XYZ file of C-alpha atoms in Angstrom:
574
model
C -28.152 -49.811 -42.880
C -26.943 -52.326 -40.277
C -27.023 -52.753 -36.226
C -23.637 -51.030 -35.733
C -21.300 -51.773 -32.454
C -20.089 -48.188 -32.814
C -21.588 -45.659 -30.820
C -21.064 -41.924 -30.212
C -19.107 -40.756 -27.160
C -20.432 -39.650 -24.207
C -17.009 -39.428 -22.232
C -14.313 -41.343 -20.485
C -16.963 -41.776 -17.515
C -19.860 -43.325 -19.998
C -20.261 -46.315 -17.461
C -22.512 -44.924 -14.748
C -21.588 -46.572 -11.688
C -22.887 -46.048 -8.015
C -21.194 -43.317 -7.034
C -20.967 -39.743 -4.643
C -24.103 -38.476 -7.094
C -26.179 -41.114 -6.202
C -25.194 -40.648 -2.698
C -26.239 -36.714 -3.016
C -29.726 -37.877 -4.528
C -30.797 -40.377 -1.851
C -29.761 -37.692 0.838
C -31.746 -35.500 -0.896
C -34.566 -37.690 -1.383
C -34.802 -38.142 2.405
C -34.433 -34.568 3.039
C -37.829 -34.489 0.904
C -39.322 -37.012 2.883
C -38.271 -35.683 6.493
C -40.382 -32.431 4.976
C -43.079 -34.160 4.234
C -43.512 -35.686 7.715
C -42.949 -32.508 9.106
C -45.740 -31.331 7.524
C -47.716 -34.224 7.963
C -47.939 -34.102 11.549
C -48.442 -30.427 11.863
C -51.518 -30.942 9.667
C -55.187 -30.458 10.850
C -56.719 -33.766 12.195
C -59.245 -34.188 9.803
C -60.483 -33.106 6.249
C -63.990 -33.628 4.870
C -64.410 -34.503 0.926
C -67.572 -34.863 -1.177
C -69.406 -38.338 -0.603
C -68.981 -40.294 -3.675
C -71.710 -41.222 -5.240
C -72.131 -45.024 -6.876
C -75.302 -44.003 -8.910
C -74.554 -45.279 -13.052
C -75.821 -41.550 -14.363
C -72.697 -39.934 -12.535
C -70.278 -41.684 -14.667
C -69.995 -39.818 -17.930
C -69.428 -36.812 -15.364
C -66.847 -38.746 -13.378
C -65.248 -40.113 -16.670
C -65.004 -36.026 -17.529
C -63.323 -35.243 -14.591
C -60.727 -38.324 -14.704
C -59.688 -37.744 -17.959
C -59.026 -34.109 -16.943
C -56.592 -34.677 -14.580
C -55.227 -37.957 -16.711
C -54.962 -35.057 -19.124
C -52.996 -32.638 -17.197
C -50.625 -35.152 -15.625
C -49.603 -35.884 -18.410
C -48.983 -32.892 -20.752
C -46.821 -32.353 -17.077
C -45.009 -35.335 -17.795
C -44.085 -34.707 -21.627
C -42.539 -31.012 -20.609
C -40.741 -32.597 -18.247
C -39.475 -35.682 -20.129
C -38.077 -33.279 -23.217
C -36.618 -31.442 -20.626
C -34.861 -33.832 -18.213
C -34.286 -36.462 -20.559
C -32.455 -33.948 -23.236
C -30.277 -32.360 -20.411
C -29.488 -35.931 -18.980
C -28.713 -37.251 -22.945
C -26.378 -34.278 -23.750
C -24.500 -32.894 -20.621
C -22.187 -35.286 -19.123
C -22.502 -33.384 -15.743
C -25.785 -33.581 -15.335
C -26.044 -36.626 -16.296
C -24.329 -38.062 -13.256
C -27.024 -36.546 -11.146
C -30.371 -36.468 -13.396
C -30.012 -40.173 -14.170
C -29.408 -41.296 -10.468
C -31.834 -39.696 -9.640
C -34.853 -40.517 -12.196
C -33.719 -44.117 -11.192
C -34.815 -43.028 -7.276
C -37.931 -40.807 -8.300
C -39.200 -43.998 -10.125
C -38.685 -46.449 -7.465
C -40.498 -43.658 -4.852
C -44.022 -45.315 -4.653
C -46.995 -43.142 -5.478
C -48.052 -43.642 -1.733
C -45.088 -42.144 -0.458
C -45.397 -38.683 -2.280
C -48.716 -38.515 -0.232
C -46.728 -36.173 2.670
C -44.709 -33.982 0.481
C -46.956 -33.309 -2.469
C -50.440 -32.747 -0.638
C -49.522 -31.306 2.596
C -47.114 -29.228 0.850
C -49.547 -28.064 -1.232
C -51.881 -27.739 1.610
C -49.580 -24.747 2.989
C -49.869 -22.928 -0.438
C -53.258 -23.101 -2.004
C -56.934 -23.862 -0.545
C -57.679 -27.539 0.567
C -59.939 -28.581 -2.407
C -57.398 -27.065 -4.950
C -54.615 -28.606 -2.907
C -56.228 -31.913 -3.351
C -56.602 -31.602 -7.102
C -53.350 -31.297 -7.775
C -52.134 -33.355 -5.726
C -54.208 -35.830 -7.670
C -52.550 -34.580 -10.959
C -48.975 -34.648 -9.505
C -49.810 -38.028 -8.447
C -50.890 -39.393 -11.834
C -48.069 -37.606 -12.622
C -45.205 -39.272 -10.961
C -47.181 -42.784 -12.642
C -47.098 -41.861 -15.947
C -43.438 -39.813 -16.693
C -40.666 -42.355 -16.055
C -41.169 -44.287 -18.504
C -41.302 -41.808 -21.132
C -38.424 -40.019 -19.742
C -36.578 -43.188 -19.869
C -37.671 -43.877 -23.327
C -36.572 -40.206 -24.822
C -33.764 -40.312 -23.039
C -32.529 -43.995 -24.835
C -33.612 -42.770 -28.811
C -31.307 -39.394 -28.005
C -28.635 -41.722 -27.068
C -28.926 -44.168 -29.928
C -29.896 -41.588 -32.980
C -27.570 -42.975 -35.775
C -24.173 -41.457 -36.177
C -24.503 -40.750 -40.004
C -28.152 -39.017 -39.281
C -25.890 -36.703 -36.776
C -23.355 -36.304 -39.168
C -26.446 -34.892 -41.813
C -27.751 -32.521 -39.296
C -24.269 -31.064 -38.654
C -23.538 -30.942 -42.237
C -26.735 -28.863 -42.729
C -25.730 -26.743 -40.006
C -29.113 -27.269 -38.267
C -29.437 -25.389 -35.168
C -31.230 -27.056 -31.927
C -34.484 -26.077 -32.123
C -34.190 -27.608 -35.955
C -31.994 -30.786 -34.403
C -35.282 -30.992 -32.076
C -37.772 -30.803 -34.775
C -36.623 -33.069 -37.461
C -34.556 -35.294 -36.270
C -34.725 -36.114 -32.423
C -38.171 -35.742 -31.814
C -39.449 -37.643 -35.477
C -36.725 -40.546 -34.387
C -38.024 -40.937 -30.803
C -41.785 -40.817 -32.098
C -42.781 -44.388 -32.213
C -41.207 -45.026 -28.415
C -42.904 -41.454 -27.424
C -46.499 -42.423 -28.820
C -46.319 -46.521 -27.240
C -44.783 -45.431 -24.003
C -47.242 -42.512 -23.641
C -50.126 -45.375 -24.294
C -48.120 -47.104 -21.689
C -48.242 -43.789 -19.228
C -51.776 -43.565 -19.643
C -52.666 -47.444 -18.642
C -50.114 -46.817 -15.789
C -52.757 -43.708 -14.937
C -55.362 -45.229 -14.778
C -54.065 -48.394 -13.139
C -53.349 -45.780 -10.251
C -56.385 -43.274 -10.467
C -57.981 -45.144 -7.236
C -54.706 -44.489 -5.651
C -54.629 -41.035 -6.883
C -58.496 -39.874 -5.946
C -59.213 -41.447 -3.058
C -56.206 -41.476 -0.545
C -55.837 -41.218 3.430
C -52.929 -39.294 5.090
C -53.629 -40.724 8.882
C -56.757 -39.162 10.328
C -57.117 -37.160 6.850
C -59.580 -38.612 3.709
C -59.071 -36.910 0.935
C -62.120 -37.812 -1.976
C -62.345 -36.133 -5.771
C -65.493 -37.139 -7.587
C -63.754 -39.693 -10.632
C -63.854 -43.106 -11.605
C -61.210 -44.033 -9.523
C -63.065 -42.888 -6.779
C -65.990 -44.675 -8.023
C -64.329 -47.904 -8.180
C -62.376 -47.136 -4.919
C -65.880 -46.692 -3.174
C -67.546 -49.675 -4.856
C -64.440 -52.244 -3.905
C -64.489 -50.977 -0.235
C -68.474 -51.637 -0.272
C -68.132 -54.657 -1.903
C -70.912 -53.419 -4.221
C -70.405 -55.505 -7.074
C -73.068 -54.287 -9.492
C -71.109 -50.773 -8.775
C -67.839 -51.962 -9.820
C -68.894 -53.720 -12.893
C -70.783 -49.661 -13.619
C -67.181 -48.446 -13.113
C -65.177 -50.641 -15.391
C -67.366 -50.535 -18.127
C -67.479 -46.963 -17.705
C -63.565 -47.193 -17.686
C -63.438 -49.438 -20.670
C -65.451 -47.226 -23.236
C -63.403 -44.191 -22.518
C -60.009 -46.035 -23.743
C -61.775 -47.207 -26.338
C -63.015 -43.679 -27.176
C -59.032 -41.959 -26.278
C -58.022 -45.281 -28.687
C -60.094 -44.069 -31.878
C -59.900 -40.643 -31.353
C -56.239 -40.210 -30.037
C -53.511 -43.430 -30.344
C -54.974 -44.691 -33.697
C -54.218 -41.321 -35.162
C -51.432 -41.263 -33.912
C -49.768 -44.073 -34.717
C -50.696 -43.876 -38.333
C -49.053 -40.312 -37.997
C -46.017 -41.713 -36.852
C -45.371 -44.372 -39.606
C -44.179 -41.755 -41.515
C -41.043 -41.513 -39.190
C -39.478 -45.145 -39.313
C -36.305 -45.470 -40.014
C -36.247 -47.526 -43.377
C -35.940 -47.589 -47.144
C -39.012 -49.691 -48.058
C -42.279 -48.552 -47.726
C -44.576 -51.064 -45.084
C -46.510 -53.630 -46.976
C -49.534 -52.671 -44.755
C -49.149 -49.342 -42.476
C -51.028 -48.337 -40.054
C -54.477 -47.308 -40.227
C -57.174 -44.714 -39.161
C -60.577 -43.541 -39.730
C -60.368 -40.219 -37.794
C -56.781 -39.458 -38.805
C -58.105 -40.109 -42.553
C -61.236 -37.628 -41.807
C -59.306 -35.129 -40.427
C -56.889 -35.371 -43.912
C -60.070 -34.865 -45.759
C -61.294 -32.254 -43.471
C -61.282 -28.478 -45.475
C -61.961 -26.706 -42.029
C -58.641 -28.393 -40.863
C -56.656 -27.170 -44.497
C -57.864 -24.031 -44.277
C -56.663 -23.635 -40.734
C -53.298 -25.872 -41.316
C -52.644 -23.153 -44.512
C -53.854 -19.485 -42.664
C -52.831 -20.091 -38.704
C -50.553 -22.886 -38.151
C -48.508 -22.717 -40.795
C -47.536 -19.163 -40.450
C -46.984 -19.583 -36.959
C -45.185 -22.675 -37.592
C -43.002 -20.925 -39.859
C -43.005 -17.403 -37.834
C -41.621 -19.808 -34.547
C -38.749 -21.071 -37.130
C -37.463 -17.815 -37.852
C -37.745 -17.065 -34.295
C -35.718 -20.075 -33.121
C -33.190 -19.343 -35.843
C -31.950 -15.728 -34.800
C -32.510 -17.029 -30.989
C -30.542 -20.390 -31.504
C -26.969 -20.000 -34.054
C -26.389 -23.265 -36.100
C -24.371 -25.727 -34.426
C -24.888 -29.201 -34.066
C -25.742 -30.937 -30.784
C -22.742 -32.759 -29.247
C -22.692 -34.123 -25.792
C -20.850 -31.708 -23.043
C -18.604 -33.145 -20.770
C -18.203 -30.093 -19.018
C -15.199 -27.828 -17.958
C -14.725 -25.946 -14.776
C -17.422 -24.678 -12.737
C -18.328 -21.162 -12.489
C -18.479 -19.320 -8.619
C -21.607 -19.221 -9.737
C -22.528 -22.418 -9.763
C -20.602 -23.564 -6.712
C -22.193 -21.388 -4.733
C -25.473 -22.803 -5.801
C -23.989 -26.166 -5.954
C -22.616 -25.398 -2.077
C -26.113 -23.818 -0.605
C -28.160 -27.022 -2.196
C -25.850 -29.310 -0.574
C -26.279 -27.389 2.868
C -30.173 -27.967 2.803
C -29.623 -31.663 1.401
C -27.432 -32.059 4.665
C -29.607 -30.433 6.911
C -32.618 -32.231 5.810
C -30.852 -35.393 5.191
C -29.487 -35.063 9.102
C -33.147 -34.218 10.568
C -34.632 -37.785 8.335
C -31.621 -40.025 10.229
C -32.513 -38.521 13.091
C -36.563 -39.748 12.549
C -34.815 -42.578 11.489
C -33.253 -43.725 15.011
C -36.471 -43.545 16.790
C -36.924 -46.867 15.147
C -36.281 -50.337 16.660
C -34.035 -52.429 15.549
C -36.668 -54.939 15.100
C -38.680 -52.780 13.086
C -35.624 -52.676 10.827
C -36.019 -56.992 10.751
C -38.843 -56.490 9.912
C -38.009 -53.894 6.702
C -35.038 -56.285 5.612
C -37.175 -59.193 5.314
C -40.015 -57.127 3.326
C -37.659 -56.072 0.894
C -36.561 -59.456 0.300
C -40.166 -60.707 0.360
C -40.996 -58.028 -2.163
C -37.986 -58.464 -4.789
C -38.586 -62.227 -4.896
C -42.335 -61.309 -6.113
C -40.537 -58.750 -8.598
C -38.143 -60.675 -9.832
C -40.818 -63.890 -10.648
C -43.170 -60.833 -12.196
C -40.248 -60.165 -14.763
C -39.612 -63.470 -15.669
C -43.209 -64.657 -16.258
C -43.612 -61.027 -18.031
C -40.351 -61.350 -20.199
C -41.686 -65.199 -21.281
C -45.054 -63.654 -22.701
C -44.270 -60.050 -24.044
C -41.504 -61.060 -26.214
C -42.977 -63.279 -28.607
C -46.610 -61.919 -28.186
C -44.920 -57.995 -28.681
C -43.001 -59.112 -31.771
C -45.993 -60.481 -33.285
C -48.138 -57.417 -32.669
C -45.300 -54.654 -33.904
C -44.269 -56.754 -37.099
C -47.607 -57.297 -37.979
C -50.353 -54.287 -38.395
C -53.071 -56.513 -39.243
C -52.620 -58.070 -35.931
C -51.554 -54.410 -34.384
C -55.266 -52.985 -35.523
C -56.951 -55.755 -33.676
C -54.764 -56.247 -30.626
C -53.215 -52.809 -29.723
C -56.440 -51.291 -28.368
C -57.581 -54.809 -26.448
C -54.083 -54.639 -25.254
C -54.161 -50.905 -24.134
C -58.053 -52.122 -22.773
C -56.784 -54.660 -20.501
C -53.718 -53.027 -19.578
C -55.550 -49.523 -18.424
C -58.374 -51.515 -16.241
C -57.066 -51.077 -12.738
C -56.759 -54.520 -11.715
C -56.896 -53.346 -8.102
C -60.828 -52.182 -8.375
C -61.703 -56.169 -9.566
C -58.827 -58.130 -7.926
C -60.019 -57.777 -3.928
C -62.662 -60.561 -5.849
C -59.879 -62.903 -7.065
C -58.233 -62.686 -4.028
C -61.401 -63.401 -1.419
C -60.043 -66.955 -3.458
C -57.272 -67.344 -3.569
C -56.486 -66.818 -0.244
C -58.197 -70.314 0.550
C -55.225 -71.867 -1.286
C -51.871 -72.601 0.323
C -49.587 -69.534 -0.118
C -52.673 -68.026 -1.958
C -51.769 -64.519 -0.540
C -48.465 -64.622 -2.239
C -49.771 -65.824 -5.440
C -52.461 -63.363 -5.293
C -49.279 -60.475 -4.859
C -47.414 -61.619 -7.663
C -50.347 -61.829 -10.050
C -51.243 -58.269 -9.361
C -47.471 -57.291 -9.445
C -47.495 -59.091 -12.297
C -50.646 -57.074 -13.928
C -49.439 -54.059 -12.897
C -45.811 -54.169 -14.488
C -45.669 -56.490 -17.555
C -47.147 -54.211 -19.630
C -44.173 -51.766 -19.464
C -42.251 -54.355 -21.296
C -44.839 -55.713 -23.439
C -45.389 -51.761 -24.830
C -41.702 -51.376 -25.629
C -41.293 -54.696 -27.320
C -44.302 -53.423 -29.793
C -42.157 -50.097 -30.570
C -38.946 -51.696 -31.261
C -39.957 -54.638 -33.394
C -42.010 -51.382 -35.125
C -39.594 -49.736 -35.332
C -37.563 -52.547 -36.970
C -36.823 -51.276 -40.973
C -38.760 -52.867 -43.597
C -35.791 -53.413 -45.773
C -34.192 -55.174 -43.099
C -36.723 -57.344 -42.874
C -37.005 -58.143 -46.439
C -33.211 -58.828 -46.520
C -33.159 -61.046 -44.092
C -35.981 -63.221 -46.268
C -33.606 -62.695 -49.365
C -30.742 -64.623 -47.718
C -33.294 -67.275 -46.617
C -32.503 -67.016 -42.983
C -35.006 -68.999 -40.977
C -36.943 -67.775 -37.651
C -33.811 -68.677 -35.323
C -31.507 -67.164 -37.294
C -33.278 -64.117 -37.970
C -34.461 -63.729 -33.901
C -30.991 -63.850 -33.236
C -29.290 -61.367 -36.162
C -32.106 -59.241 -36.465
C -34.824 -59.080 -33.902
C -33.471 -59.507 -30.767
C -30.428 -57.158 -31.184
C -32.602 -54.744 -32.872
C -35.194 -55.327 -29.503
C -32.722 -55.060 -26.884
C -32.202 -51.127 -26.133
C -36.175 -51.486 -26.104
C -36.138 -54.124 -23.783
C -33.283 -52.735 -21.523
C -35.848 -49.654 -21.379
C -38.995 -51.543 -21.005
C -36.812 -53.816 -18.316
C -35.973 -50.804 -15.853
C -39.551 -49.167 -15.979
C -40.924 -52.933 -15.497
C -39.190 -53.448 -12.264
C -39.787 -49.876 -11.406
C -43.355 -50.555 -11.691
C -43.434 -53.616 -9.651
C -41.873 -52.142 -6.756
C -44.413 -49.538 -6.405
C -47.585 -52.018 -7.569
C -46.248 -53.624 -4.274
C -47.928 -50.951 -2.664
C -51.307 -52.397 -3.913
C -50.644 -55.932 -4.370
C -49.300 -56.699 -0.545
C -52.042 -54.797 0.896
C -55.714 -54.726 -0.361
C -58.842 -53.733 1.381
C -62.304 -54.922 0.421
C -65.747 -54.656 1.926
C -63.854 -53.418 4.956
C -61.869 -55.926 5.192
C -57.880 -55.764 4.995
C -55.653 -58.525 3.904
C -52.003 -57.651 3.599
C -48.506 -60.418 3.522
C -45.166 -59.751 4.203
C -43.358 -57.079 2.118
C -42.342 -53.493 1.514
C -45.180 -52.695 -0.233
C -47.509 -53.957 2.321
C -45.661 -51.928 4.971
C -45.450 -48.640 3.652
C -49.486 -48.754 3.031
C -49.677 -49.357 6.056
C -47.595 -46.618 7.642
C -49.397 -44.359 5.348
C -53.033 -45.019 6.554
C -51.539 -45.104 10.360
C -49.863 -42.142 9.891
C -46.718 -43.638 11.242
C -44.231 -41.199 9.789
C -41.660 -42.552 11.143
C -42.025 -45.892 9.504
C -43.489 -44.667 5.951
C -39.582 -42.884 6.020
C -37.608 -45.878 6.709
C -39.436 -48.128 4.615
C -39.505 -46.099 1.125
C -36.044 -45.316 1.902
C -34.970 -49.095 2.209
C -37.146 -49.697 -1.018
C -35.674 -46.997 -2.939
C -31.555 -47.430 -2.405
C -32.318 -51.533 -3.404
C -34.029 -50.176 -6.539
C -31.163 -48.417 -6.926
C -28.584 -50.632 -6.421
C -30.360 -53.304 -8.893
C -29.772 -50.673 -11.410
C -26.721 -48.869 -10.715
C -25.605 -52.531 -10.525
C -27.133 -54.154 -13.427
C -29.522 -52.324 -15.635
C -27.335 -49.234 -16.371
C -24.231 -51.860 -17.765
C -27.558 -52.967 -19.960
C -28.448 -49.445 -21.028
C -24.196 -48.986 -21.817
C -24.621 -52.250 -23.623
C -27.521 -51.077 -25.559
C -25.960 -47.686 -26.767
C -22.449 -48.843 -27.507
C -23.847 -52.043 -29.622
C -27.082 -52.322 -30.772
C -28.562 -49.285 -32.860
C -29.638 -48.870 -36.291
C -27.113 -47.384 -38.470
């Protein structure tokens, strides 16, 4: 078993470049937009939400109703990463759109779905149910990319002989999906979901207490809670909230990632058995528990085994090769044809919004989007110099994985935005304290992206690999740079593009921060499309997510994707 160069093919046109799909998806994306500024200024002028209440005793409830919609987001987010990131793996066609545009949807901050998702919502169901899931869709859209991106990069780099088994044993692909894509993406699934859930909660105050102009929306949860207590400046309140925060990780650590993880040991890719696995109480009581065998050996194994035969008359036995596609069906260019009239139209009506805006304005944009991607790119750097070593350490050791993995996924859930207003009352005293105070919450809002991928790929590394490389005495240089870092890198290229993802839209919180009724904002993109969003300036909100999302874009349509091509044709375990 070796890091092979080869890789399988995915077509002449492999190398996704910036092209007439990514065109289509950013027209389409302001089509979206142009709707949900339509919508937003045809909406009622106010909207009146349950007080929130900073009283300790209404925590456990508040925790309740958090983890709820934490809960529902992201059972949302795992349909849709199985789904999108197994058609965007496997169909060359639809990969030239589905992978343009998750690199768009992922740049869109979570401020700028306000428009579309509630007031679209709005128009559909009643106001408080509107508002709830809006809240869920929310969380949603802060918890799926990265998981999308990570499923998406283990169905792209499954070894070639473990394809060439699952052909040989004529496995069908509901079996293809069941023991052997889903087992070999389960370590990245189970750190990046971790991942999705401290990228929750970091934006649950965004996400349950949010103003659309003259509308407040307000849903009782600790977001809420610490959204309330940092605008009072209530510090007692906000110390309630975090330690409220803080024992429900722990509790969703025990009960739920501990479990798992020791569940998913069992799908490494090695020879050798781990010197010291992976370890949990509950998952061990559970094993023990005869109400669990009983029901394991009457209900789910039958159905288990009833949903087998199912898939296997429903699904003939072929084995999973990537599609390039042939011609299209009238069928689908019809479809293709009346999708590409409404992008137009749409598209047309946002340019139009769009030239009501001075040029000046647009100064303004250009030099917030520089101002912005200097912060993100001195974020990656300080996060690359710290999550590499530290990440390595934690995922080749578990000793050190059982103590640090839940402090880690502590410290990394803990919205920084309900205790930073504090820090930054501070720093601003300093010269350029503002900007310092930006790229430290950029910083604490994005590095963990990387830091939870570098855990799952040097945990992912084989044991026997590691014990060859102490056979042949290699020392720690040698063996960073033959076995850990090549083995690391389609992790880090994944953990790299969510990272700077992430930073873009923590700009939305870490250029613009209100405490005790106080605003202090600095120049950047971030800063500006907060701003348009609690103005209500629709017009501005547009231009300004639009200018943030085609430079995500470009960065990496430009960059990042030649890393991802890098990463499949090169480095992967085979």
């Amino acid at each position: 078993m070796t890091l092979s160069t080869r890789s399988f093919s995915m077509g002449a046109g492999s190398e996704r470049r910036f092209g007439i799909a990514d065109v289509l998806v950013l027209f389409g994306l302001a089509a979206l937009l142009y709707a949900g500024v339509r919508l937003a200024i045809n909406a009622p002028p106010s909207v009146q939400e349950p007080v929130i209440s900073l009283q300790p005793h209404v925590l456990p409830w508040y925790a309740l109703r958090s983890v709820s919609r934490m809960l529902a987001a992201y059972l949302l987010s795992m349909v849709f990463t199985l789904v999108y990131g197994r058609a965007a793996a496997y169909n060359r066609r639809a990969e030239q759109v589905l992978i343009p545009l998750l690199d768009v949807l992922q740049s869109v901050p979570i401020l700028s779905f306000l428009p579309v998702v509630l007031l679209g919502l709005r128009a559909i169901f009643p106001e408080r149910l509107a508002a709830e899931l809006s809240s869920i869709v929310l969380i949603f859209t802060s918890q799926v990319w990265n998981l999308t991106f990570a499923w998406y990069q283990s169905l792209r780099t499954i070894p070639k002989e473990l394809r060439e088994a699952s052909a040989i044993f004529r496995l069908n692909t509901w079996f293809q999906f069941k023991t052997l894509e889903l087992p070999f993406a389960a370590i990245a699934l189970v750190w990046n979901s971790m991942m999705s859930w401290a990228g929750g909660w970091f934006f649950l105050m965004a996400a349950e207490i949010f103003t659309v102009g003259e509308q407040d929306y307000r849903l009782p949860g600790l977001g809420a809670y610490l959204h309330e207590a940092a605008n009072q400046g209530n510090i007692t309140a906000i110390l309630w909230g975090v330690l409220a925060l803080i024992l429900t990780i722990l509790v969703l650590d025990q009960l739920v990632w501990r479990p798992l993880m020791a569940w998913t040991e069992r799908f490494k890719l090695e020879m050798v058995e781990s010197d010291n696995p992976p370890t949990s109480w509950f998952y061990d009581l559970l094993g023990r528990s005869h109400i669990l065998n009983w029901l394991n050996q009457r209900i789910f194994t039958p159905l288990d085994e009833a949903l087998d035969a199912r898939m296997a008359r429903w699904f003939p036995p072929k084995p999973i090769k990537p599609v390039n596609g042939g011609k299209l069906t009238p069928v689908e260019i019809l479809l293709g044809l009346g999708l590409l009239g409404i992008i137009l139209y749409g598209a047309t009506q946002a340019f139009h919004l769009l030239f009501s805006i001075s040029w000046s304005s647009w100064g303004v944009i250009a030099l917030g989007v520089g101002a912005t991607f200097l912060r993100v790119m001195i974020s990656l750097i300080i996060a690359l110099a710290w999550t590499i070593p530290v990440g390595v350490a934690i995922g080749t050791n578990p000793r050190l994985a059982s103590f640090f993995q839940p402090l880690v996924q502590v410290i990394a859930s803990v919205p920084a935005t309900a205790i930073f207003p504090i820090f930054v009352l501070l720093l601003i005293q300093l010269p350029g304290g503002l900007n310092l105070s930006a790229v430290l919450l950029m910083l604490m809002g994005t590095q963990w992206y990387l830091l939870f991928n570098v855990i799952a790929g040097a945990s992912a590394i084989p044991q026997d690999l590691r014990y060859t490389a102490r056979l042949i005495h290699l020392n720690k240089w040698e063996q960073w740079r033959t076995l850990i870092l090549p083995a690391l890198f389609p992790y880090l290229v994944t953990g790299m593009i969510t990272a700077s993802g992430g930073a873009w839209n923590a700009s939305i919180v870490s250029e613009y921060i209100t405490f005790g009724g106080r605003v202090v904002k600095t120049l950047g993109i971030g800063a500006l499309i907060t701003h348009s969003t609690a103005q209500g300036d629709y017009s501005m909100l547009l231009a300004s997510t639009l200018a943030m999302v085609v430079t995500v874009v470009l960065i990496n349509r430009l960059f990042w994707r030649r890393m991802y091509l890098l990463a499949e044709e090169r480095y992967r375990m085979e």
